[in-house]
C-alpha positions as a printed NumPy array, in Angstrom:
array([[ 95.885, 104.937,  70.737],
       [ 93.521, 107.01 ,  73.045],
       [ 94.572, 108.416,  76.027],
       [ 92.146, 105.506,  78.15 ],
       [ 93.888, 102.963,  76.523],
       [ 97.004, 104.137,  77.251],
       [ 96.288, 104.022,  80.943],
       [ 94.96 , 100.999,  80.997],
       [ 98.196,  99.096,  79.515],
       [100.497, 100.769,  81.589],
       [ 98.096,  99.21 ,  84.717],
       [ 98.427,  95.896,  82.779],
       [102.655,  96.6  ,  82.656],
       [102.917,  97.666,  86.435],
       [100.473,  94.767,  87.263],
       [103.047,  91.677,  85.321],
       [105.885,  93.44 ,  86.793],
       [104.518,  93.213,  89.916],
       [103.303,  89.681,  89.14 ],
       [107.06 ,  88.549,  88.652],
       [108.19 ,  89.96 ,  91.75 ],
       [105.6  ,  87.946,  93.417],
       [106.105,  84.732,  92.094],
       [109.98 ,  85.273,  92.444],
       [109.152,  86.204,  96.307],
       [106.134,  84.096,  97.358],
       [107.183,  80.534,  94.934],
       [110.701,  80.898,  94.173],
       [112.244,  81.908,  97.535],
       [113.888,  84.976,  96.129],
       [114.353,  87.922,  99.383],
       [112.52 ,  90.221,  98.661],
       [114.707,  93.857,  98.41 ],
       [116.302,  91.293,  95.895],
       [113.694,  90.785,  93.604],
       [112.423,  93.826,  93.555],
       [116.022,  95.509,  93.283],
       [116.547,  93.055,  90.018],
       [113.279,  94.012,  88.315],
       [114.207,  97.695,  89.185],
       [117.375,  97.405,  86.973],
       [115.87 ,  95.26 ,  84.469],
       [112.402,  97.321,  83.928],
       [114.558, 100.186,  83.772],
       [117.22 ,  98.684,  81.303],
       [114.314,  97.474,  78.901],
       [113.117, 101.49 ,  78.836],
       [116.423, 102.465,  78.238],
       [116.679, 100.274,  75.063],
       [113.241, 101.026,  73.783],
       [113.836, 104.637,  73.906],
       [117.703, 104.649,  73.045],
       [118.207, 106.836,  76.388],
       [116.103, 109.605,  74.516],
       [112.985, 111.129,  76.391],
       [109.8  , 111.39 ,  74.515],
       [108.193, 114.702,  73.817],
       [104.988, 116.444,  72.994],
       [102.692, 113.543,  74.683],
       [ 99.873, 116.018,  73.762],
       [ 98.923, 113.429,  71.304],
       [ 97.152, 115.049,  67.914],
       [ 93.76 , 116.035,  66.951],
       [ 93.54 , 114.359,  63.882],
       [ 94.109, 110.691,  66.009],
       [ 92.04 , 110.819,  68.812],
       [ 94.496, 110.85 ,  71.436],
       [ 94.983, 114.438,  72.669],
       [ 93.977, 115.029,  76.821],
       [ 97.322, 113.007,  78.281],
       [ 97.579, 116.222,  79.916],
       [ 94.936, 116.074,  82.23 ],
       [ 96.36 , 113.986,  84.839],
       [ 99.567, 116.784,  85.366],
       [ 97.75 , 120.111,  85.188],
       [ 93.77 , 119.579,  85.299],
       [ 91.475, 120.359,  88.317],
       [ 88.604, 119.217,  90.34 ],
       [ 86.999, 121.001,  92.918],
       [ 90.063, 123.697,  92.351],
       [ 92.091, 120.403,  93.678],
       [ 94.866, 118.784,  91.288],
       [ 94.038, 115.311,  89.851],
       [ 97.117, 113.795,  91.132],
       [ 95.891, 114.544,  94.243],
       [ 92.237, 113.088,  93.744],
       [ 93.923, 110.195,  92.757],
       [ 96.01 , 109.928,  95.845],
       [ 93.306, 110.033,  98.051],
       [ 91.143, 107.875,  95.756],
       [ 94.023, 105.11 ,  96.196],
       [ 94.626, 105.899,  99.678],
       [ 90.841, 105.563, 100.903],
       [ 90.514, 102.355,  98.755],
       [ 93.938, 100.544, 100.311],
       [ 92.503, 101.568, 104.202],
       [ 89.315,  99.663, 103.318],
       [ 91.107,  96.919, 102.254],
       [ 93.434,  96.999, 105.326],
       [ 91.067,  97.65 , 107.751],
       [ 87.275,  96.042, 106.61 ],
       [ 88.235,  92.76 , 104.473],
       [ 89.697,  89.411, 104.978],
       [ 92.49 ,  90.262, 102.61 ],
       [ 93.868,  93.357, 104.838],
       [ 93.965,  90.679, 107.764],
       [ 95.994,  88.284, 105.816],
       [ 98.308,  90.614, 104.414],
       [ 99.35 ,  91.591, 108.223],
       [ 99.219,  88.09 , 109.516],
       [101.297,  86.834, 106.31 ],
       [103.902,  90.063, 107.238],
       [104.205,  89.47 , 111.132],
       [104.809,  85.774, 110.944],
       [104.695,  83.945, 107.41 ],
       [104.513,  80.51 , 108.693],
       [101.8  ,  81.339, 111.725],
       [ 99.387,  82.179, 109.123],
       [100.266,  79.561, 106.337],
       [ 99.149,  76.984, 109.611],
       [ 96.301,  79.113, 109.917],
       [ 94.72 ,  78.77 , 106.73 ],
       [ 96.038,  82.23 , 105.215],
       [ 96.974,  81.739, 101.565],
       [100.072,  83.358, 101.896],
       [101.504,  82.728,  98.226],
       [ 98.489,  84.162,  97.129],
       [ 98.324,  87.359,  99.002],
       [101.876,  88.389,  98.352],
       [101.504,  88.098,  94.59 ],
       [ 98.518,  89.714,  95.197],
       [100.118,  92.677,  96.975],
       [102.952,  92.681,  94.643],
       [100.626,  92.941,  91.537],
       [ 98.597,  95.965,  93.222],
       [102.169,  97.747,  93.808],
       [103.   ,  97.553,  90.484],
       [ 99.718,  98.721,  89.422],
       [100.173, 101.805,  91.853],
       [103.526, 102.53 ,  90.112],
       [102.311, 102.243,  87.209],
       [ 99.629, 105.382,  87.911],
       [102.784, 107.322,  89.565],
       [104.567, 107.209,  86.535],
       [101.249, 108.493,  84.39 ],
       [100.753, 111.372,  86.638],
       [104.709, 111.965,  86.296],
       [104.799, 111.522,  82.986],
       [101.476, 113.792,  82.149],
       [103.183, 116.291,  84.528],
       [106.03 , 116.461,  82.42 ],
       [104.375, 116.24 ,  78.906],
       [107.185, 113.483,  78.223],
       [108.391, 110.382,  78.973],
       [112.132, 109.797,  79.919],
       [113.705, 106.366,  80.809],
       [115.218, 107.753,  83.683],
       [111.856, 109.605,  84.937],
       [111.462, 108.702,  88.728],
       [115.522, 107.726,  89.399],
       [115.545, 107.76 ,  93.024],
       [112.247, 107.655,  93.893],
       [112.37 , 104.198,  95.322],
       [114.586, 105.974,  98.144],
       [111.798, 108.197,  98.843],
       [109.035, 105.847,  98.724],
       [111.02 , 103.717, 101.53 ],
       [111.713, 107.32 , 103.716],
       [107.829, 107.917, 103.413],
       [106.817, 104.378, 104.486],
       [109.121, 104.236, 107.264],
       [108.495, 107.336, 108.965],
       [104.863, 106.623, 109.022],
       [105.227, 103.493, 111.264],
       [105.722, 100.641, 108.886],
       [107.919,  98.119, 109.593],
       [110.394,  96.764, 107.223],
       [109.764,  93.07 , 109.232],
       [106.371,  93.345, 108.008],
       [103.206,  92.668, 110.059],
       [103.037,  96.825, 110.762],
       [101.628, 100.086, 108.657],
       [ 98.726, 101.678, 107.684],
       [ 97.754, 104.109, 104.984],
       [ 97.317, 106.921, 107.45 ],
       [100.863, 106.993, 108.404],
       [102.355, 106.181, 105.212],
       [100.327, 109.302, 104.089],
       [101.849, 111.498, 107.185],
       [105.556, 110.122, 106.438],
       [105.094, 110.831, 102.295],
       [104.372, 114.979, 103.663],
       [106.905, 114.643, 106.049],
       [109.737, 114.52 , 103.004],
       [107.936, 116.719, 100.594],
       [107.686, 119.543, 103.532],
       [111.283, 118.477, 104.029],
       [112.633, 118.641, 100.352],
       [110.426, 121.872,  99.758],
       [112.104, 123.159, 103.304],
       [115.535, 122.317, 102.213],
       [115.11 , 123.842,  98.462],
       [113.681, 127.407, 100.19 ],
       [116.98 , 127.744, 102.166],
       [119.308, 127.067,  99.687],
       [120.331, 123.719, 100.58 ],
       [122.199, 121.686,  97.757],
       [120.11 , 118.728,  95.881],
       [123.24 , 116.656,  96.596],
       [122.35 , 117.352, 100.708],
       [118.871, 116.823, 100.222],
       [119.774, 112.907,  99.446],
       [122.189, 113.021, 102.329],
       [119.411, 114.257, 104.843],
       [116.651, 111.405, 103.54 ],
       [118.852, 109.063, 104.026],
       [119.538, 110.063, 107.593],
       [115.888, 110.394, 108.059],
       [115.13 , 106.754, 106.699],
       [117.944, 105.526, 109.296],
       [116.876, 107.649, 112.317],
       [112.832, 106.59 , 111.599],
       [114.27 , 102.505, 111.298],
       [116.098, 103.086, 114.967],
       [112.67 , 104.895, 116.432],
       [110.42 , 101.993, 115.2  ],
       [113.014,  99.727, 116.612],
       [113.028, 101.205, 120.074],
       [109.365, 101.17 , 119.84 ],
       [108.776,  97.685, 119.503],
       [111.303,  96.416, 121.782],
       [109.701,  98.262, 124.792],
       [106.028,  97.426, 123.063],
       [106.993,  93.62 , 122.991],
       [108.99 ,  93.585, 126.818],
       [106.546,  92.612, 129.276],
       [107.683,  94.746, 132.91 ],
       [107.724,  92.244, 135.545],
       [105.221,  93.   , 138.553],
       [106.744,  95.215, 141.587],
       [108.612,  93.502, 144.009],
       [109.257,  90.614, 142.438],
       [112.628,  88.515, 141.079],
       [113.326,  86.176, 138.563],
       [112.892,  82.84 , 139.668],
       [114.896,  79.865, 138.71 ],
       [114.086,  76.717, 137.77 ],
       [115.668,  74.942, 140.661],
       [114.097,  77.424, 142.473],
       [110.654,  76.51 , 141.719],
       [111.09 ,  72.99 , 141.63 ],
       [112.294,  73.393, 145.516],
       [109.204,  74.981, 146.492],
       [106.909,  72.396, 144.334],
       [108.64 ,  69.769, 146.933],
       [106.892,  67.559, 149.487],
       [106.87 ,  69.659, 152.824],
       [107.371,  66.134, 154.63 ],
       [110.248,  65.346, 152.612],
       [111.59 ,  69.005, 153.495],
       [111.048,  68.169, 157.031],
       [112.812,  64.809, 156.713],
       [115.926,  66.307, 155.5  ],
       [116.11 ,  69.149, 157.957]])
């Protein structure tokens, strides 16, 4: 088929993947890192028997069909700027919108910081988290075009790992895995953070076996800053001078003065 229609059923793939990780999560009860670590294995199992653990070559496509250009997204550019990065910032500008200017952004944090708050609010929460599952599928769906275009194949075992670094990039940029915290910006800033990182570790030698080593230790070491973080953002300091007061305490100096009088 053409190269558009192509895209566009790989969106529609990513999108029911995502779908049953939202009705698993949001009807169903399932945790979440379980879900989605089940579908992992099982999306990735069904590519492994369609392709017979081969990779697929030449996606050129042929003249004669119609469906040359799959290229495009890997090596083409705009503005002397890659596509994959037009489409970055294309998806990154669209998801702050949503965050910041619509109703939906404001659910999706009120359904993360406390599910059952907004469900006695009026938030549809069932519906926004299939929602955002569906969208995340959709946006791993386009990752693995512009992979796949990059490469000029398609391998079931394209993008092993890559759930590790997704995690490290999301993490470091202020999200927390609670919920209820994040925004594109830093997300953005935390996804540089490990390519400079990775890139850094590659120029000096470092082996790719280390390189997993030291994003793990970063993922760790940004979970224990965030968590820091919000403990001191969430402790209210007590006013100068003052001391914790008991109950007994106050109940004493709620009393009748007479009756204080009385029993002196």
């Amino acid at each position: 088929p053409p190269v558009w229609v192509v895209a566009v059923l790989v969106c529609v793939l990513g999108a029911l993947v995502g779908l049953v990780n939202g009705v698993l999560i949001a009807w169903l009860k399932v945790p979440a890192f379980v879900a989605t670590l089940g579908m992992l294995y099982v999306v990735r199992g069904a590519a492994l028997l369609m392709t017979n653990g081969l990779t697929y070559n030449d996606l050129g496509g042929k003249p004669e069909l119609g469906n040359t250009g799959f290229e495009w997204l890997g090596f083409n550019r705009l503005l002397d700027i890659p596509i994959g990065v037009l489409v970055m910032a294309v998806i990154a500008i669209i998801g702050s919108i949503i965050l910041n200017r619509t109703a939906f952004g404001r659910w999706l944090y009120a359904s993360g910081g406390n599910e059952r708050a907004a469900e006695l609010s009026g938030v549809p929460v069932k519906q926004v988290q299939v929602s955002v599952y569906m969208l995340s599928g959709i946006c791993a769906a386009v990752a693995g075009l512009i992979l796949s275009s990059e490469l000029t194949s398609a391998g079931p075992t394209a993008g092993t790992s890559y759930e590790l670094t997704a995690i490290a990039a999301v993490v470091i940029g202020g999200a927390a895995l609670t919920g209820g915290r994040g925004n594109i910006r830093g997300t953005l800033v935390g996804a540089f953070v490990i390519g400079f990182l990775s890139d850094g570790l590659v120029i000096i030698g470092v082996s790719a076996y280390w390189q997993t080593v030291f994003t793990g230790a970063v993922i760790v070491l940004a979970v224990l800053l965030n968590a820091i973080q919000y403990r001191r953002r969430v402790k209210l300091p007590s006013p100068a001078g003052s001391s914790p007061t008991s109950p007994q305490k106050d109940k004493a100096t709620t009393a009748d003065p007479a009756l204080e009088k009385t029993a002196g």
